[in-house]
XYZ file of C-alpha atoms in Angstrom:
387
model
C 152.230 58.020 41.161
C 153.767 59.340 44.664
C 156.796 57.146 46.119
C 155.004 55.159 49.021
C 155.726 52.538 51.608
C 153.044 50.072 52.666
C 153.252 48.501 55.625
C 150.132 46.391 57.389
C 150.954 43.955 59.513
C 147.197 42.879 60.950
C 146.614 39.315 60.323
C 142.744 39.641 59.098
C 140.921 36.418 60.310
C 137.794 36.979 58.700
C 134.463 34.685 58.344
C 131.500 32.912 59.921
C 132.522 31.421 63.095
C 136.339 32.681 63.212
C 135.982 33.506 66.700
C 136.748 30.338 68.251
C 140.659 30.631 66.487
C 141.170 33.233 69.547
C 143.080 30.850 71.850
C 145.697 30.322 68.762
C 145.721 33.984 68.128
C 146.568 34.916 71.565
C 150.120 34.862 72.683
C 150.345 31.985 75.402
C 150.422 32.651 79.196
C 149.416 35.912 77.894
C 147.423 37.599 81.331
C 144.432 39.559 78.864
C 142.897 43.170 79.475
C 139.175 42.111 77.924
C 138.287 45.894 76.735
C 134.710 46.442 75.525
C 131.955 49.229 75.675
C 128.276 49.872 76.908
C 127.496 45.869 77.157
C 125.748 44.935 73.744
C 128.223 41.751 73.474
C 126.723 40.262 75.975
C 123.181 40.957 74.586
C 124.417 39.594 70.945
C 125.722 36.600 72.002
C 129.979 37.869 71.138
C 130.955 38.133 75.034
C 130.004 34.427 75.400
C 131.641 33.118 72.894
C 135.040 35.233 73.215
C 134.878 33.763 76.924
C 134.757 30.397 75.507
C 137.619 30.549 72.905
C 139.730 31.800 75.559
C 138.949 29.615 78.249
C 142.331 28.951 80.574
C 143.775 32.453 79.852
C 143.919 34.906 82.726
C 141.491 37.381 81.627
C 140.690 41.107 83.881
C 137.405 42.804 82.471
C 137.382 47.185 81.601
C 133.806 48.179 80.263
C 132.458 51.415 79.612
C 134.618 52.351 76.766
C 132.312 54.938 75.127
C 131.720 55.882 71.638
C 134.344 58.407 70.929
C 136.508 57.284 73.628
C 137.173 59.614 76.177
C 140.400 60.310 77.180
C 139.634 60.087 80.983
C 138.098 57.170 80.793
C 141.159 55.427 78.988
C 143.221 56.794 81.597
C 141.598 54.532 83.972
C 142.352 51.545 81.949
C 145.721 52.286 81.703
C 146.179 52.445 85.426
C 144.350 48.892 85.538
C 147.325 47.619 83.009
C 150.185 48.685 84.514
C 148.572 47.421 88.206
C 147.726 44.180 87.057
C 150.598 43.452 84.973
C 148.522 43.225 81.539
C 150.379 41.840 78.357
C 148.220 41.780 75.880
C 144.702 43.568 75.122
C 141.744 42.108 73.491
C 139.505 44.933 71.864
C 135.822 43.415 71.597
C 133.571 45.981 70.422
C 133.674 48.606 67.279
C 135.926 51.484 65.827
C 135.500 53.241 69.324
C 136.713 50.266 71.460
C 139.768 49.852 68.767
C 140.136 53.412 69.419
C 140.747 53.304 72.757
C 142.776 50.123 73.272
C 145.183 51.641 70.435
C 145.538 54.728 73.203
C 145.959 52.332 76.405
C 147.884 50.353 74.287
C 150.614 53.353 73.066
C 150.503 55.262 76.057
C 150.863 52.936 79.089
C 154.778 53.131 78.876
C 154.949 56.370 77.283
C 157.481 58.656 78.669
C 155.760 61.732 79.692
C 152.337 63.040 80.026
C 150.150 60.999 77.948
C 147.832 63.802 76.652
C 150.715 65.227 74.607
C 149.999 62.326 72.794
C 146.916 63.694 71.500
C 147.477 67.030 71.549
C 150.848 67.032 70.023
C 150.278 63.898 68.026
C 152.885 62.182 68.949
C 153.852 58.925 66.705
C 154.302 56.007 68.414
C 156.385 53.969 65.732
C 157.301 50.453 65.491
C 160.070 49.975 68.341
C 158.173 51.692 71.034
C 157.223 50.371 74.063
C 153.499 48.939 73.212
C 151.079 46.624 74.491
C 150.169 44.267 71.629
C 146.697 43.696 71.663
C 144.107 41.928 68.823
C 140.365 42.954 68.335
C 137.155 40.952 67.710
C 135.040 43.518 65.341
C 131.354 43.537 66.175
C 130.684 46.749 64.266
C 131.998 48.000 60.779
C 132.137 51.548 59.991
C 136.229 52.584 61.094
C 138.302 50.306 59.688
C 140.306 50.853 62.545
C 140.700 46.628 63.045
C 143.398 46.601 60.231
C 145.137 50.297 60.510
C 147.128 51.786 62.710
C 145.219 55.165 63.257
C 143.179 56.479 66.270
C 140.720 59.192 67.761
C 140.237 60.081 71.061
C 138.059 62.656 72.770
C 138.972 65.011 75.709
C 135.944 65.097 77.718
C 137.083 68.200 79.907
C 137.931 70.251 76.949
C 135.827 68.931 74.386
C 138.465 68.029 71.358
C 138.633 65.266 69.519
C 141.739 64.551 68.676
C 143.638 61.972 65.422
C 147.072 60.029 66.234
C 148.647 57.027 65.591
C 151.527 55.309 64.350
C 153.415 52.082 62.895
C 153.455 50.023 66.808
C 149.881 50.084 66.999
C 148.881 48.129 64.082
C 146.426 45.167 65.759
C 148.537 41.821 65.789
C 145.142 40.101 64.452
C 141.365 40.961 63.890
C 138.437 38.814 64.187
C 135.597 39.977 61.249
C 132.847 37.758 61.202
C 129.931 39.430 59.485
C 127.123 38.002 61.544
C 127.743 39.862 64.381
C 125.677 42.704 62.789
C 122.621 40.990 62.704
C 122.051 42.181 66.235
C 122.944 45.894 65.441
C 120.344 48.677 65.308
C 119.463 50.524 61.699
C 121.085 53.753 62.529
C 124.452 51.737 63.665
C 124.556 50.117 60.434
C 124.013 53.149 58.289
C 126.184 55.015 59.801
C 128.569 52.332 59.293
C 128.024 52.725 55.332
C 128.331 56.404 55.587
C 131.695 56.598 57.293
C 133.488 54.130 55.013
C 131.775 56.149 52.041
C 133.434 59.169 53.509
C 136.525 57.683 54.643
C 137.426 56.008 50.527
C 136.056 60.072 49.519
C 138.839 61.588 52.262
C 141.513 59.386 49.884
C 139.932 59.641 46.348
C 137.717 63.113 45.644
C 141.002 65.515 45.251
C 142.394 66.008 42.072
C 143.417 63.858 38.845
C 146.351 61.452 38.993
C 148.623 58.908 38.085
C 147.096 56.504 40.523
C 145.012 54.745 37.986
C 144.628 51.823 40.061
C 144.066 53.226 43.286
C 141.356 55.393 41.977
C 139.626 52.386 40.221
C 140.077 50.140 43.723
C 138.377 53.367 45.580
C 135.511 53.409 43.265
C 134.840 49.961 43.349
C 133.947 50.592 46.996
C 132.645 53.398 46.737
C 130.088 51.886 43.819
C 129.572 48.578 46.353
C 128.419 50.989 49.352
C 125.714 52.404 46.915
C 124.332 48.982 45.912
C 124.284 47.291 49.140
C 123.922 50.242 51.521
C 120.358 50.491 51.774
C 119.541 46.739 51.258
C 122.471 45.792 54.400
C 120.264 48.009 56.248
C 116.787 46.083 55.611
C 118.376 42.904 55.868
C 121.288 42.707 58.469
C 121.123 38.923 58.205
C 121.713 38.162 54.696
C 125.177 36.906 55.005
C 126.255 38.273 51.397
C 125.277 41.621 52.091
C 126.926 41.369 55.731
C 130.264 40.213 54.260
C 130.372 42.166 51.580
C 129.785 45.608 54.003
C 132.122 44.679 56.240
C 134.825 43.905 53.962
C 134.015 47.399 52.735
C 134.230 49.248 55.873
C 137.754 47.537 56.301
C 139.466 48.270 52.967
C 138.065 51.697 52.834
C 140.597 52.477 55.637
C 143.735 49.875 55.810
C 145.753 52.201 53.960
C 145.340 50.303 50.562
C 143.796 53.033 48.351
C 145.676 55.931 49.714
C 149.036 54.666 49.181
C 150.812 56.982 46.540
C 148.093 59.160 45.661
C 147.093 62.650 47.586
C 144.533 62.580 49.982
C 142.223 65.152 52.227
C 141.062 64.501 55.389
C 139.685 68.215 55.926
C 135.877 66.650 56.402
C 137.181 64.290 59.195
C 138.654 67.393 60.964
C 135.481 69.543 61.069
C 133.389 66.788 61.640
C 135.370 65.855 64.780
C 134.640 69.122 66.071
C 131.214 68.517 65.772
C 131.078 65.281 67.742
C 132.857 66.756 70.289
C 130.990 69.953 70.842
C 127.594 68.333 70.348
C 128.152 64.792 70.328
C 126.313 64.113 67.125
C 127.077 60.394 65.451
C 130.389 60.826 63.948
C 129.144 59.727 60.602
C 126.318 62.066 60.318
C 128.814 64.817 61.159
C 130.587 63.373 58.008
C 127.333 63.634 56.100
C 126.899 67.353 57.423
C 130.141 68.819 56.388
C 131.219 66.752 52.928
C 128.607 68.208 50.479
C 129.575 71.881 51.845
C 133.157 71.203 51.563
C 133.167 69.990 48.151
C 130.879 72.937 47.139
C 133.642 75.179 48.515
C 136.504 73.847 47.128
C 134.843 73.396 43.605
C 137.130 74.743 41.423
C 139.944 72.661 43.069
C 138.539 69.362 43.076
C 135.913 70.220 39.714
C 137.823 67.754 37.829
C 137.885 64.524 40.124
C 133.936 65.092 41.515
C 133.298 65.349 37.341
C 135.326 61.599 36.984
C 133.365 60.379 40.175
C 130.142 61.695 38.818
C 130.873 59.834 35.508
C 131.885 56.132 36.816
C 130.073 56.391 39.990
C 126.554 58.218 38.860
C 127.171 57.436 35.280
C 126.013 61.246 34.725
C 126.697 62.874 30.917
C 127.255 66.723 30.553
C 129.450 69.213 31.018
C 132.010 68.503 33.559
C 130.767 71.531 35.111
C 126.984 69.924 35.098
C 128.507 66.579 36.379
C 130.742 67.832 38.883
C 127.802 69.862 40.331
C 125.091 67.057 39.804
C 127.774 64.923 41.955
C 127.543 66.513 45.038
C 123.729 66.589 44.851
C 123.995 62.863 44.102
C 125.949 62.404 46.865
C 123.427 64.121 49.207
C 121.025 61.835 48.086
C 122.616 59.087 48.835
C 123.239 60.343 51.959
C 119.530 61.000 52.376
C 118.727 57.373 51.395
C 121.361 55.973 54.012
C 119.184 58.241 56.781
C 121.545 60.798 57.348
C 120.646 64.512 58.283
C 122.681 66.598 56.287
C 122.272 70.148 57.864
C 123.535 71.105 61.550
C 120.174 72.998 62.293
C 118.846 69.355 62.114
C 121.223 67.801 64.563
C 121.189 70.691 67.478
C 119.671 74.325 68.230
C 122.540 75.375 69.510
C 124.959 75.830 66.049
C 124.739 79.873 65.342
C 128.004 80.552 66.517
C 129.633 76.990 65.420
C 131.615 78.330 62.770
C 133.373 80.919 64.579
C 134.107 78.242 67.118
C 135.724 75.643 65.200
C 137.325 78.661 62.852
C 139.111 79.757 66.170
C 139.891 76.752 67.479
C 141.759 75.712 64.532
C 143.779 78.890 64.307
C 144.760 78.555 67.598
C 146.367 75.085 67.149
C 147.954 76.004 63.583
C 145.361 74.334 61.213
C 145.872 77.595 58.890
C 146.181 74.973 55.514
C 144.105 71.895 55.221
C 143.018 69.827 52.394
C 144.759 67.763 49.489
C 146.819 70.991 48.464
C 146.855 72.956 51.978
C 144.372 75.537 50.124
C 141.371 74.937 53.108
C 142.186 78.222 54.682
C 140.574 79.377 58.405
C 138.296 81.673 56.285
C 137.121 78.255 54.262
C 136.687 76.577 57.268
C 134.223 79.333 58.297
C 132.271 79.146 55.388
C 131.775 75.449 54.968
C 130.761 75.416 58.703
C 127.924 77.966 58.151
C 127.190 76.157 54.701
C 126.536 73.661 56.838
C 123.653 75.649 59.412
């Protein structure tokens, strides 16, 4: 196993009716920045009830955050912050919302411009400036309510960009699991999909001495299967609720990808989709994964034949079950409602490869993956896989 360091400092509050523990949570006197996006918490009954739990704070409202936060938009927030004197940020919303008020949150005292951030990915580690801020999750898909990591788009030049660091960790985050029972079908699969992907991005590389970790990431992994479909028909069973969102968070708090290799290179081109053609981030997921594993076969043959064992429980040839995995995979995909071709998602995809191919050479992306091995030429072809 690698040497690793973990380091979480997110106090998880999580539970029916946890809520109304917001005015303990909060720092007192603390003058709030209420961050949320297109308005479903007031629809679902959340807004109402965050209002009440923090009744006697000084609160100033910023709505509009959108999915895939845009950079500009942000921007705007930030100037709000620093004009109001804001010291502490209350996310209320998904992964998106999180998203953002991780960016307001690292760059309103940054020294410098505040898109190098992004574009340079820029660490903001513990000791920087910050302002601290909690979240109230009302949908599970991220995990971004107990990590430190972030994505932000740039409307104006269409990039989607990763950063993050150890200073914007959230100081708590509010789970309760019957806030989906307002959310729409495609929210919640989607949801599924992109913690599926996000344990995969830490797990499908290549055989280790993480015994533990690998057995942790299937146990999600084998969890998302059973429950994906049935969380979808039945939002309101409270098991099934818990149990998702509990998997959407550990999928991506750092846990399972502590001292073992990871990937990532699926996140990357699927970003590019979203931000070229602002397909569901998940379902870009969905698109590019089975492509990418067919690609890199022969490198990760050997874990996709172990996931196809204790995941599929598929016999053969580890040649057999490593293939049979990814069109397992697929299927599941299929069953969650996912797309899982480009030409599906958009007409407008015949020169998408050379595109994305490009842009990645032109920032330096020349070796992605678990070993560095997903050259440009790689990229290309798992793009147009992908058509």
């Amino acid at each position: 196993m690698q040497n690793f360091e973990l380091y979480n400092p997110t106090n998880l509050v999580f539970g029916k009716g946890q809520i109304e523990k917001l005015s303990s949570l909060v720092p007192k006197n603390a003058k709030i920045l209420l961050a949320y996006g297109g308005g479903s918490i007031f629809k679902n009954g959340v807004y109402d009830q965050v209002k009440l739990a923090l009744k006697g704070f000084e609160i100033v409202e910023f709505g509009g955050i959108e999915p895939n936060p845009h950079f500009e938009t942000l921007m705007k927030a930030i100037q709000i912050v620093k004009e109001k004197n804001i010291n502490f940020i209350l996310a209320v919303g998904g992964g998106s919302v999180i998203d953002g008020v991780k960016f307001i949150s690292g760059a309103t005292h940054f020294e410098g411009d505040p898109m190098e951030i992004l574009k340079k990915r820029i660490l903001i580690k513990e000791g920087a400036k910050v302002i601290p801020f909690g979240t109230v999750l009302t949908l599970p898909a991220t995990g971004s309510e107990m990590n430190s990591g972030s994505v932000v788009t740039i409307n104006a030049t269409q990039e989607k960009l990763a950063f993050g660091g150890s200073a914007l960790f959230p100081k708590f985050s509010i789970c309760d699991p019957t806030v989906i029972t307002s959310l729409p079908e495609r929210q919640i699969q989607n949801g599924i999909i992109d913690a599926f992907t996000h344990v995969m991005e830490q797990y499908l590389t290549y055989p280790h001495e993480g015994y533990l970790q690998d057995r942790i990431a299937e146990g999600i992994l084998q969890t998302l299967i059973e429950i994906g479909p049935k969380v979808v028909q039945n939002p309101s069973d409270y098991a099934l609720a818990s149990n998702y969102m509990w998997c959407c968070t550990m999928a991506l708090n750092g846990l399972i990808q502590k001292g073992v290799p990871s990937d990532w290179a699926t996140h990357m081109i699927g970003h590019e989709l979203t931000a070229l053609y602002q397909i569901d981030h998940a379902r870009t997921l969905a698109i590019i994964a089975p492509n990418l594993y067919k690609v890199m076969f022969e490198t990760k043959k050997q874990k996709l034949a172990q996931y196809g064992k204790r995941i599929f429980g598929l016999t053969g040839s580890d040649e057999d079950i490593a293939a049979k995995a990814i069109d397992k995979t697929t299927e599941f995909f299929h069953i969650m409602g996912m797309k899982t071709k480009l030409s599906e998602c958009t007409d407008d995809f015949t020169k998408t490869a050379d595109f994305i191919a490009n842009r990645f050479q032109e920032r330096g992306w020349v070796g992605l993956g678990e070993k560095q091995n997903i050259t440009i030429e790689k990229v290309r072809k798992i793009v147009e896989m992908s058509y």
